[in-house]
């Protein structure tokens, strides 16, 4: 890996007092556990004080550090840059990196779908040129500057996420990222603990316009009921716009959607100019809608849409975000085939509804051995977090969804999901537990051939444990 910054560049960007000259770094990290050899360690004072981990960072390969104080046990020959505020230094270096970068930058925000959209767009961009995207869900006041500061030299396309937990967070991150293209995936119930309404969420998401570069464009859904504050911000900032959605007036219009095997089929019209029909290697309307934002981005940049569609065909969702797992195992002497839809990373009312619809419309014609309908459709649902004062109602209302009628069993995990459990018909009631581990013995004892499991909940509920344990059964005898 080539050097990313010299000591001179870093000093120019952040100021401060430098203890040693003539060094360079290959990247930037704030985590001593994951820092790579040759990277710069920035000691941030957050939940834990990064200064307490400088020695660990050095042992793991740090080449230099930015600090607000020099620890007594620091090796005398280790290069440091002493500053007043290490978080400001991170942002200053991120700004320097963004100003140096001459390619296109896309910033993605929205209530759900940010990470999947980022992954989808990054995969397509990578076929057109050198592409860099934020690792994992780096979308907050630390993650966005870390993404920007690590943009490799020679990169042509960057995709980053911009998230928020409360009002006032998106504007400074957008101004730091200065995106050429902003994307709002959707407006739906999430982070309501910090907002009084979905209109308030839309207002905050619309602040991504505040940092758009000259001649920048915002891509947003035209079928959201909360478009008014978005359009207001577009007009205020005088940025260009491109819409997507299920309505014919959308610039990227999803004319038709269906499902077959493990795929979602789409008919899409772009600007009333060109039609595309293609399959996504993923199930669900939420993935289909994410793909519209990708096509809108490619269209605005003037890249080859036919190639982009072909690249979209090969995209697959990641762990916890709709990944489909087909597992073969044995129960005694009997061969079993089961399907697991892993949605264990995130959950809010709209994304849960989309996931349940996937299972409702699922069929099993992809395997010669596995024909016809599933034996059982089983939902394993964990708490939806950060929904504020209406959290109990949002959980209770799940029972009224039309798609719930297709399930043979519904298991609930967590305190909030008890509100759903109490409203379920006796016919489909499974178990209600607080810990995912308490559900596992029941699952193993009741598993049958052609069972379908959808596993959906907020990440901190820990439903990834259930998915991991089911995956361990592959090829095993239970």
CSV table of C-alpha atoms in Angstrom, one decimal:
chain,number,residue,atom,x,y,z
A,1,UNK,CA,0.0,0.0,0.0
A,2,UNK,CA,1.4,3.4,-1.0
A,3,UNK,CA,1.8,6.3,1.5
A,4,UNK,CA,-1.3,8.4,2.0
A,5,UNK,CA,0.1,11.4,3.9
A,6,UNK,CA,3.6,12.7,4.7
A,7,UNK,CA,4.4,14.4,8.0
A,8,UNK,CA,4.5,17.8,6.1
A,9,UNK,CA,0.9,17.3,4.8
A,10,UNK,CA,-0.5,16.2,8.1
A,11,UNK,CA,1.2,19.2,9.9
A,12,UNK,CA,-0.1,21.5,7.2
A,13,UNK,CA,-3.6,20.2,7.7
A,14,UNK,CA,-3.9,20.1,11.5
A,15,UNK,CA,-1.2,22.4,12.8
A,16,UNK,CA,0.2,21.6,16.3
A,17,UNK,CA,3.7,20.7,17.4
A,18,UNK,CA,5.5,17.9,15.7
A,19,UNK,CA,8.1,15.9,17.6
A,20,UNK,CA,9.9,14.2,14.7
A,21,UNK,CA,10.2,14.9,11.0
A,22,UNK,CA,10.5,12.8,7.8
A,23,UNK,CA,7.8,10.2,8.1
A,24,UNK,CA,4.7,9.1,6.3
A,25,UNK,CA,1.6,7.0,6.9
A,26,UNK,CA,-0.4,4.6,4.8
A,27,UNK,CA,-3.8,5.3,6.5
A,28,UNK,CA,-5.5,6.6,9.6
A,29,UNK,CA,-7.1,4.8,12.5
A,30,UNK,CA,-8.6,5.7,15.9
A,31,UNK,CA,-8.8,2.0,17.1
A,32,UNK,CA,-5.6,0.4,18.5
A,33,UNK,CA,-7.1,-3.1,18.0
A,34,UNK,CA,-7.6,-2.8,14.2
A,35,UNK,CA,-4.9,-0.4,13.2
A,36,UNK,CA,-2.7,-1.6,10.4
A,37,UNK,CA,1.0,-1.4,10.1
A,38,UNK,CA,2.2,2.0,8.9
A,39,UNK,CA,-1.0,3.8,9.8
A,40,UNK,CA,-1.5,7.1,11.8
A,41,UNK,CA,-3.2,6.6,15.2
A,42,UNK,CA,-5.3,9.5,16.4
A,43,UNK,CA,-6.0,9.4,20.1
A,44,UNK,CA,-9.6,10.4,20.4
A,45,UNK,CA,-11.2,11.1,23.8
A,46,UNK,CA,-14.6,9.4,23.4
A,47,UNK,CA,-16.2,6.7,25.5
A,48,UNK,CA,-12.6,5.7,26.2
A,49,UNK,CA,-9.5,7.8,26.1
A,50,UNK,CA,-7.4,6.8,23.1
A,51,UNK,CA,-4.3,8.1,24.8
A,52,UNK,CA,-4.5,5.0,27.1
A,53,UNK,CA,-4.1,2.8,24.0
A,54,UNK,CA,-1.2,4.4,22.2
A,55,UNK,CA,1.3,1.8,23.3
A,56,UNK,CA,-1.1,-0.9,22.0
A,57,UNK,CA,-1.4,0.9,18.7
A,58,UNK,CA,2.4,1.1,18.4
A,59,UNK,CA,2.7,-2.6,19.1
A,60,UNK,CA,0.2,-3.3,16.3
A,61,UNK,CA,2.1,-1.2,13.8
A,62,UNK,CA,1.2,2.5,14.2
A,63,UNK,CA,3.8,4.7,12.4
A,64,UNK,CA,2.9,7.9,14.2
A,65,UNK,CA,0.2,9.5,16.4
A,66,UNK,CA,-1.8,12.6,16.9
A,67,UNK,CA,-2.2,13.3,20.6
A,68,UNK,CA,-3.3,16.1,23.0
A,69,UNK,CA,-0.8,14.9,25.5
A,70,UNK,CA,2.3,12.7,25.3
A,71,UNK,CA,2.2,9.6,27.5
A,72,UNK,CA,5.2,9.1,29.8
A,73,UNK,CA,5.9,5.6,28.5
A,74,UNK,CA,5.9,6.6,24.9
A,75,UNK,CA,9.1,5.6,23.1
A,76,UNK,CA,11.3,8.7,22.6
A,77,UNK,CA,11.8,8.1,18.9
A,78,UNK,CA,8.1,7.6,18.1
A,79,UNK,CA,6.8,10.5,16.0
A,80,UNK,CA,3.9,12.5,17.4
A,81,UNK,CA,1.9,15.6,16.5
A,82,UNK,CA,0.7,17.4,19.6
A,83,UNK,CA,-2.6,19.3,19.2
A,84,UNK,CA,-5.2,20.9,21.4
A,85,UNK,CA,-8.1,18.9,20.1
A,86,UNK,CA,-7.6,15.5,18.4
A,87,UNK,CA,-11.2,15.2,17.2
A,88,UNK,CA,-10.7,18.6,15.4
A,89,UNK,CA,-7.4,17.3,14.0
A,90,UNK,CA,-9.3,14.2,12.6
A,91,UNK,CA,-11.8,16.5,10.9
A,92,UNK,CA,-9.1,18.9,9.6
A,93,UNK,CA,-7.2,16.0,8.1
A,94,UNK,CA,-10.5,14.7,6.6
A,95,UNK,CA,-11.1,18.1,5.1
A,96,UNK,CA,-7.6,18.2,3.6
A,97,UNK,CA,-8.1,14.7,2.1
A,98,UNK,CA,-11.5,15.7,0.6
A,99,UNK,CA,-10.1,18.8,-0.9
A,100,UNK,CA,-7.2,16.8,-2.4
A,101,UNK,CA,-9.6,14.2,-3.9
A,102,UNK,CA,-10.7,15.1,-7.4
A,103,UNK,CA,-13.1,12.2,-8.2
A,104,UNK,CA,-16.8,11.9,-7.6
A,105,UNK,CA,-18.3,11.4,-4.1
A,106,UNK,CA,-21.7,10.1,-3.3
A,107,UNK,CA,-23.2,10.4,0.2
A,108,UNK,CA,-26.1,8.2,1.2
A,109,UNK,CA,-28.5,8.9,4.0
A,110,UNK,CA,-32.0,7.6,4.9
A,111,UNK,CA,-33.9,5.8,7.6
A,112,UNK,CA,-33.0,2.4,6.3
A,113,UNK,CA,-31.1,1.0,3.4
A,114,UNK,CA,-28.0,3.2,3.6
A,115,UNK,CA,-25.4,0.4,3.9
A,116,UNK,CA,-27.0,-1.9,1.3
A,117,UNK,CA,-27.3,1.0,-1.1
A,118,UNK,CA,-23.7,1.9,-0.5
A,119,UNK,CA,-22.6,-1.6,-1.1
A,120,UNK,CA,-24.7,-1.9,-4.3
A,121,UNK,CA,-23.4,1.4,-5.6
A,122,UNK,CA,-19.8,0.6,-4.7
A,123,UNK,CA,-19.9,-2.7,-6.6
A,124,UNK,CA,-21.3,-1.0,-9.7
A,125,UNK,CA,-18.8,1.9,-9.5
A,126,UNK,CA,-15.9,-0.6,-9.1
A,127,UNK,CA,-16.5,-1.7,-12.7
A,128,UNK,CA,-16.0,1.8,-14.0
A,129,UNK,CA,-13.0,2.8,-12.0
A,130,UNK,CA,-11.1,2.7,-8.7
A,131,UNK,CA,-13.7,2.9,-5.9
A,132,UNK,CA,-13.6,3.4,-2.2
A,133,UNK,CA,-16.4,3.2,0.3
A,134,UNK,CA,-16.8,3.6,4.0
A,135,UNK,CA,-16.1,0.3,5.9
A,136,UNK,CA,-19.1,-1.2,7.8
A,137,UNK,CA,-21.6,1.5,8.9
A,138,UNK,CA,-19.1,4.4,9.3
A,139,UNK,CA,-21.7,7.1,9.2
A,140,UNK,CA,-21.4,9.3,12.3
A,141,UNK,CA,-19.2,12.1,13.6
A,142,UNK,CA,-16.2,9.7,13.7
A,143,UNK,CA,-17.1,7.4,10.8
A,144,UNK,CA,-17.5,10.1,8.1
A,145,UNK,CA,-14.2,11.8,8.7
A,146,UNK,CA,-12.5,8.4,9.0
A,147,UNK,CA,-13.9,7.5,5.6
A,148,UNK,CA,-12.8,10.8,4.0
A,149,UNK,CA,-9.3,10.7,5.6
A,150,UNK,CA,-8.6,7.2,4.2
A,151,UNK,CA,-9.6,7.9,0.5
A,152,UNK,CA,-6.7,6.2,-1.4
A,153,UNK,CA,-4.8,8.2,-3.9
A,154,UNK,CA,-6.0,7.6,-7.5
A,155,UNK,CA,-9.6,6.8,-6.4
A,156,UNK,CA,-12.2,7.8,-8.9
A,157,UNK,CA,-15.4,7.1,-7.0
A,158,UNK,CA,-16.2,7.4,-3.2
A,159,UNK,CA,-19.4,6.3,-1.5
A,160,UNK,CA,-20.0,7.2,2.1
A,161,UNK,CA,-22.9,7.0,4.5
A,162,UNK,CA,-24.2,9.9,6.6
A,163,UNK,CA,-26.4,8.9,9.5
A,164,UNK,CA,-27.9,10.6,12.4
A,165,UNK,CA,-29.4,9.9,15.9
A,166,UNK,CA,-30.5,13.5,16.7
A,167,UNK,CA,-31.2,16.8,15.1
A,168,UNK,CA,-28.3,18.8,13.8
A,169,UNK,CA,-25.9,15.9,12.9
A,170,UNK,CA,-26.3,15.7,9.1
A,171,UNK,CA,-25.4,19.2,8.1
A,172,UNK,CA,-21.8,19.3,9.4
A,173,UNK,CA,-21.1,15.9,8.1
A,174,UNK,CA,-22.5,16.8,4.7
A,175,UNK,CA,-20.4,20.0,4.6
A,176,UNK,CA,-17.3,17.9,5.5
A,177,UNK,CA,-18.0,15.3,2.8
A,178,UNK,CA,-19.1,17.9,0.2
A,179,UNK,CA,-20.8,15.2,-1.9
A,180,UNK,CA,-21.4,15.6,-5.7
A,181,UNK,CA,-24.5,13.4,-5.3
A,182,UNK,CA,-26.7,13.0,-2.2
A,183,UNK,CA,-29.1,10.1,-1.8
A,184,UNK,CA,-32.0,9.9,0.6
A,185,UNK,CA,-33.1,6.2,0.5
A,186,UNK,CA,-36.4,6.7,2.4
A,187,UNK,CA,-38.1,8.4,5.3
A,188,UNK,CA,-39.6,5.9,7.8
A,189,UNK,CA,-39.9,5.4,11.5
A,190,UNK,CA,-36.3,5.2,12.9
A,191,UNK,CA,-34.6,7.3,15.6
A,192,UNK,CA,-38.0,8.6,16.7
A,193,UNK,CA,-36.6,8.7,20.2
A,194,UNK,CA,-34.9,12.0,19.1
A,195,UNK,CA,-37.6,13.3,16.8
A,196,UNK,CA,-41.3,14.1,17.4
A,197,UNK,CA,-42.4,13.1,13.9
A,198,UNK,CA,-41.5,11.7,10.5
A,199,UNK,CA,-41.6,15.2,9.2
A,200,UNK,CA,-38.8,16.1,11.6
A,201,UNK,CA,-36.8,13.1,10.3
A,202,UNK,CA,-37.3,14.3,6.7
A,203,UNK,CA,-36.2,17.8,7.6
A,204,UNK,CA,-33.0,16.4,9.1
A,205,UNK,CA,-32.3,14.0,6.2
A,206,UNK,CA,-32.8,16.9,3.8
A,207,UNK,CA,-29.9,18.7,5.4
A,208,UNK,CA,-27.7,16.5,3.2
A,209,UNK,CA,-28.3,19.3,0.6
A,210,UNK,CA,-26.3,21.7,2.8
A,211,UNK,CA,-23.0,20.3,1.7
A,212,UNK,CA,-23.6,19.4,-1.9
A,213,UNK,CA,-20.9,20.5,-4.2
A,214,UNK,CA,-21.5,23.1,-6.9
A,215,UNK,CA,-23.9,21.7,-9.5
A,216,UNK,CA,-24.6,18.8,-7.0
A,217,UNK,CA,-27.8,16.8,-7.2
A,218,UNK,CA,-30.1,15.2,-4.6
A,219,UNK,CA,-31.7,11.8,-5.4
A,220,UNK,CA,-34.8,11.1,-3.3
A,221,UNK,CA,-38.1,9.1,-3.4
A,222,UNK,CA,-41.0,11.0,-5.0
A,223,UNK,CA,-43.6,8.7,-3.4
A,224,UNK,CA,-42.7,9.5,0.2
A,225,UNK,CA,-45.5,11.3,2.1
A,226,UNK,CA,-42.7,13.4,3.6
A,227,UNK,CA,-41.2,15.0,0.5
A,228,UNK,CA,-42.3,18.5,1.3
A,229,UNK,CA,-39.3,19.4,3.6
A,230,UNK,CA,-37.0,17.7,1.1
A,231,UNK,CA,-38.3,19.8,-1.8
A,232,UNK,CA,-38.1,22.9,0.4
A,233,UNK,CA,-34.4,22.3,1.1
A,234,UNK,CA,-33.7,21.6,-2.5
A,235,UNK,CA,-35.2,24.9,-3.5
A,236,UNK,CA,-33.4,26.8,-0.7
A,237,UNK,CA,-30.0,25.4,-1.6
A,238,UNK,CA,-30.7,25.6,-5.3
A,239,UNK,CA,-29.5,22.1,-6.1
A,240,UNK,CA,-30.5,19.8,-8.9
A,241,UNK,CA,-32.9,16.9,-8.1
A,242,UNK,CA,-33.7,13.4,-9.5
A,243,UNK,CA,-36.5,11.3,-8.1
A,244,UNK,CA,-37.2,7.6,-7.9
A,245,UNK,CA,-40.1,5.4,-6.9
A,246,UNK,CA,-43.2,3.5,-7.9
A,247,UNK,CA,-45.1,6.5,-9.3
A,248,UNK,CA,-44.9,7.2,-13.1
A,249,UNK,CA,-43.7,10.8,-12.5
A,250,UNK,CA,-40.5,9.5,-11.0
A,251,UNK,CA,-37.3,10.1,-13.0
A,252,UNK,CA,-36.3,6.5,-12.2
A,253,UNK,CA,-39.7,4.7,-12.3
A,254,UNK,CA,-40.2,1.1,-11.0
A,255,UNK,CA,-42.9,0.0,-13.4
A,256,UNK,CA,-43.2,-3.6,-12.3
A,257,UNK,CA,-41.7,-5.8,-9.7
A,258,UNK,CA,-42.0,-9.6,-9.1
A,259,UNK,CA,-40.1,-12.4,-7.6
A,260,UNK,CA,-38.8,-15.8,-8.9
A,261,UNK,CA,-36.6,-18.3,-7.3
A,262,UNK,CA,-34.2,-16.3,-5.0
A,263,UNK,CA,-34.4,-13.2,-7.2
A,264,UNK,CA,-36.4,-10.0,-7.6
A,265,UNK,CA,-37.4,-9.1,-11.2
A,266,UNK,CA,-37.7,-5.4,-12.1
A,267,UNK,CA,-39.0,-3.3,-15.0
A,268,UNK,CA,-37.5,0.2,-14.8
A,269,UNK,CA,-37.9,3.3,-16.9
A,270,UNK,CA,-35.4,6.1,-16.7
A,271,UNK,CA,-36.5,9.6,-17.6
A,272,UNK,CA,-39.1,8.3,-20.0
A,273,UNK,CA,-36.1,7.5,-22.3
A,274,UNK,CA,-35.0,4.0,-21.7
A,275,UNK,CA,-36.4,0.8,-20.2
A,276,UNK,CA,-34.6,-1.9,-18.5
A,277,UNK,CA,-35.7,-5.4,-17.3
A,278,UNK,CA,-33.4,-7.3,-15.0
A,279,UNK,CA,-33.2,-9.5,-12.0
A,280,UNK,CA,-31.6,-8.7,-8.7
A,281,UNK,CA,-30.0,-11.6,-6.8
A,282,UNK,CA,-31.9,-10.6,-3.7
A,283,UNK,CA,-35.5,-10.8,-2.5
A,284,UNK,CA,-37.7,-7.8,-1.6
A,285,UNK,CA,-39.0,-4.5,-2.8
A,286,UNK,CA,-36.5,-2.7,-0.5
A,287,UNK,CA,-33.6,-4.0,-2.5
A,288,UNK,CA,-35.3,-3.1,-5.7
A,289,UNK,CA,-35.9,0.5,-4.6
A,290,UNK,CA,-32.2,0.7,-3.5
A,291,UNK,CA,-31.2,-0.3,-7.1
A,292,UNK,CA,-33.2,2.7,-8.4
A,293,UNK,CA,-30.9,5.1,-6.6
A,294,UNK,CA,-27.9,3.4,-8.2
A,295,UNK,CA,-29.4,3.7,-11.7
A,296,UNK,CA,-30.2,7.4,-11.0
A,297,UNK,CA,-26.6,8.0,-9.9
A,298,UNK,CA,-25.1,6.2,-13.0
A,299,UNK,CA,-27.5,8.2,-15.2
A,300,UNK,CA,-26.5,11.6,-13.7
A,301,UNK,CA,-22.8,10.8,-14.1
A,302,UNK,CA,-23.3,9.9,-17.7
A,303,UNK,CA,-21.9,6.3,-17.3
A,304,UNK,CA,-23.1,3.3,-19.3
A,305,UNK,CA,-26.5,2.2,-18.0
A,306,UNK,CA,-26.5,-1.1,-19.8
A,307,UNK,CA,-23.2,-2.0,-18.1
A,308,UNK,CA,-24.5,-0.8,-14.8
A,309,UNK,CA,-27.6,-3.0,-15.1
A,310,UNK,CA,-25.4,-6.1,-15.8
A,311,UNK,CA,-23.3,-5.3,-12.8
A,312,UNK,CA,-26.4,-4.9,-10.6
A,313,UNK,CA,-27.4,-8.5,-11.5
A,314,UNK,CA,-24.5,-9.8,-9.6
A,315,UNK,CA,-24.9,-7.9,-6.4
A,316,UNK,CA,-26.0,-9.8,-3.3
A,317,UNK,CA,-26.9,-8.5,0.2
A,318,UNK,CA,-24.4,-8.9,3.0
A,319,UNK,CA,-24.7,-10.6,6.3
A,320,UNK,CA,-27.7,-9.4,8.3
A,321,UNK,CA,-29.1,-7.4,5.5
A,322,UNK,CA,-31.2,-9.8,3.5
A,323,UNK,CA,-28.7,-12.5,2.8
A,324,UNK,CA,-30.4,-15.8,1.7
A,325,UNK,CA,-29.0,-19.0,3.1
A,326,UNK,CA,-30.0,-22.4,1.7
A,327,UNK,CA,-28.9,-25.1,4.2
A,328,UNK,CA,-28.9,-28.9,3.8
A,329,UNK,CA,-28.7,-30.9,7.0
A,330,UNK,CA,-29.8,-34.2,8.6
A,331,UNK,CA,-32.3,-34.8,11.3
A,332,UNK,CA,-31.6,-38.4,12.3
A,333,UNK,CA,-31.6,-40.3,9.0
A,334,UNK,CA,-33.7,-37.7,7.2
A,335,UNK,CA,-32.3,-35.1,4.8
A,336,UNK,CA,-33.6,-31.6,5.4
A,337,UNK,CA,-33.5,-28.5,3.3
A,338,UNK,CA,-34.2,-25.2,5.0
A,339,UNK,CA,-34.0,-21.5,4.0
A,340,UNK,CA,-32.9,-18.7,6.3
A,341,UNK,CA,-33.4,-15.0,5.4
A,342,UNK,CA,-30.9,-13.1,7.5
A,343,UNK,CA,-32.1,-9.6,8.3
A,344,UNK,CA,-30.6,-9.6,11.8
A,345,UNK,CA,-28.6,-6.4,11.5
A,346,UNK,CA,-31.3,-3.7,11.5
A,347,UNK,CA,-35.1,-3.3,11.9
A,348,UNK,CA,-37.7,-0.6,11.9
A,349,UNK,CA,-41.4,-0.9,11.0
A,350,UNK,CA,-41.0,-0.3,7.3
A,351,UNK,CA,-38.1,-2.6,6.8
A,352,UNK,CA,-39.8,-5.3,8.8
A,353,UNK,CA,-42.9,-5.0,6.7
A,354,UNK,CA,-40.8,-5.4,3.5
A,355,UNK,CA,-39.0,-8.5,5.0
A,356,UNK,CA,-42.3,-10.2,5.9
A,357,UNK,CA,-43.6,-9.6,2.4
A,358,UNK,CA,-40.6,-11.4,1.0
A,359,UNK,CA,-41.5,-14.5,3.0
A,360,UNK,CA,-45.2,-14.2,2.0
A,361,UNK,CA,-44.3,-14.3,-1.7
A,362,UNK,CA,-41.6,-16.9,-1.5
A,363,UNK,CA,-41.6,-20.2,-3.5
A,364,UNK,CA,-39.2,-23.0,-3.8
A,365,UNK,CA,-38.8,-23.8,-7.5
A,366,UNK,CA,-35.0,-23.3,-7.5
A,367,UNK,CA,-34.0,-26.8,-6.6
A,368,UNK,CA,-35.1,-30.0,-8.5
A,369,UNK,CA,-35.4,-31.7,-5.1
A,370,UNK,CA,-37.3,-28.9,-3.5
A,371,UNK,CA,-40.6,-28.2,-5.3
A,372,UNK,CA,-43.7,-26.5,-4.1
A,373,UNK,CA,-44.5,-24.5,-1.0
A,374,UNK,CA,-42.5,-24.4,2.2
A,375,UNK,CA,-43.6,-26.7,5.0
A,376,UNK,CA,-43.5,-23.9,7.6
A,377,UNK,CA,-42.9,-20.1,7.4
A,378,UNK,CA,-41.3,-19.1,10.7
A,379,UNK,CA,-40.6,-15.5,11.8
A,380,UNK,CA,-38.0,-14.8,14.5
A,381,UNK,CA,-38.5,-11.2,15.4
A,382,UNK,CA,-36.4,-9.0,17.8
A,383,UNK,CA,-37.0,-5.6,19.3
A,384,UNK,CA,-37.1,-2.6,17.0
A,385,UNK,CA,-35.1,0.1,18.9
A,386,UNK,CA,-35.0,3.9,18.9
A,387,UNK,CA,-38.7,4.3,18.2
A,388,UNK,CA,-39.4,6.7,21.0
A,389,UNK,CA,-42.8,7.1,22.8
A,390,UNK,CA,-44.6,5.0,20.2
A,391,UNK,CA,-42.3,2.0,20.4
A,392,UNK,CA,-44.9,-0.3,22.1
A,393,UNK,CA,-47.6,0.7,19.5
A,394,UNK,CA,-45.2,0.0,16.5
A,395,UNK,CA,-44.5,-3.5,17.9
A,396,UNK,CA,-48.2,-4.2,18.6
A,397,UNK,CA,-49.2,-3.1,15.1
A,398,UNK,CA,-47.1,-5.7,13.5
A,399,UNK,CA,-49.9,-8.2,14.3
A,400,UNK,CA,-52.2,-6.4,11.9
A,401,UNK,CA,-50.0,-6.6,8.9
A,402,UNK,CA,-51.5,-8.6,6.0
A,403,UNK,CA,-48.3,-10.6,5.6
A,404,UNK,CA,-48.5,-12.0,9.1
A,405,UNK,CA,-51.3,-14.3,8.0
A,406,UNK,CA,-48.9,-16.4,5.9
A,407,UNK,CA,-46.8,-17.4,9.0
A,408,UNK,CA,-47.1,-20.7,10.7
A,409,UNK,CA,-45.1,-19.6,13.8
A,410,UNK,CA,-43.8,-16.3,15.1
A,411,UNK,CA,-41.2,-16.2,17.8
A,412,UNK,CA,-40.6,-12.9,19.7
A,413,UNK,CA,-37.3,-11.9,21.3
A,414,UNK,CA,-37.0,-8.9,23.6
A,415,UNK,CA,-39.1,-6.8,25.9
A,416,UNK,CA,-40.7,-4.7,23.2
A,417,UNK,CA,-41.7,-7.7,21.1
A,418,UNK,CA,-43.9,-8.9,23.9
A,419,UNK,CA,-46.3,-6.2,22.7
A,420,UNK,CA,-46.6,-8.1,19.4
A,421,UNK,CA,-46.7,-11.5,21.1
A,422,UNK,CA,-49.7,-10.6,23.2
A,423,UNK,CA,-51.6,-9.7,20.0
A,424,UNK,CA,-50.8,-12.8,18.0
A,425,UNK,CA,-53.4,-15.4,17.4
A,426,UNK,CA,-52.9,-18.6,19.4
A,427,UNK,CA,-52.4,-20.5,16.2
A,428,UNK,CA,-49.1,-18.9,15.2
A,429,UNK,CA,-47.8,-18.1,18.7
A,430,UNK,CA,-44.3,-19.4,19.2
A,431,UNK,CA,-42.1,-18.5,22.1
A,432,UNK,CA,-41.5,-15.1,23.7
A,433,UNK,CA,-38.0,-14.9,25.2
A,434,UNK,CA,-35.6,-12.1,26.2
A,435,UNK,CA,-32.4,-13.8,25.1
A,436,UNK,CA,-31.9,-15.4,21.6
A,437,UNK,CA,-30.0,-18.2,23.2
A,438,UNK,CA,-33.2,-19.3,25.0
A,439,UNK,CA,-34.9,-19.9,21.7
A,440,UNK,CA,-32.3,-22.1,20.1
A,441,UNK,CA,-33.2,-25.5,21.8
A,442,UNK,CA,-36.8,-25.1,20.6
A,443,UNK,CA,-35.8,-24.3,17.0
A,444,UNK,CA,-33.5,-27.4,16.9
A,445,UNK,CA,-36.2,-29.7,18.2
A,446,UNK,CA,-38.9,-28.5,15.9
A,447,UNK,CA,-37.0,-27.9,12.6
A,448,UNK,CA,-38.6,-29.6,9.6
A,449,UNK,CA,-37.9,-30.1,5.9
A,450,UNK,CA,-38.5,-27.0,3.8
A,451,UNK,CA,-38.9,-24.7,6.7
A,452,UNK,CA,-38.3,-21.0,6.0
A,453,UNK,CA,-37.0,-18.7,8.7
A,454,UNK,CA,-36.9,-14.9,8.5
A,455,UNK,CA,-34.7,-13.5,11.2
A,456,UNK,CA,-35.3,-9.8,11.8
A,457,UNK,CA,-34.4,-7.4,14.6
A,458,UNK,CA,-32.2,-4.5,15.7
A,459,UNK,CA,-28.5,-5.4,15.8
A,460,UNK,CA,-28.1,-5.1,19.5
A,461,UNK,CA,-30.8,-7.7,20.1
A,462,UNK,CA,-28.3,-10.3,19.0
A,463,UNK,CA,-30.3,-12.3,16.4
A,464,UNK,CA,-27.1,-12.9,14.4
A,465,UNK,CA,-26.5,-15.6,17.0
A,466,UNK,CA,-29.6,-17.5,15.8
A,467,UNK,CA,-28.4,-17.2,12.2
A,468,UNK,CA,-24.9,-18.4,13.1
A,469,UNK,CA,-26.2,-21.4,15.0
A,470,UNK,CA,-28.5,-22.4,12.1
A,471,UNK,CA,-25.6,-22.1,9.7
A,472,UNK,CA,-23.5,-24.4,11.9
A,473,UNK,CA,-26.1,-27.1,11.2
A,474,UNK,CA,-25.2,-27.2,7.5
A,475,UNK,CA,-24.1,-30.7,6.7
A,476,UNK,CA,-24.6,-31.8,10.3
A,477,UNK,CA,-26.8,-34.4,11.9
A,478,UNK,CA,-29.2,-33.1,14.6
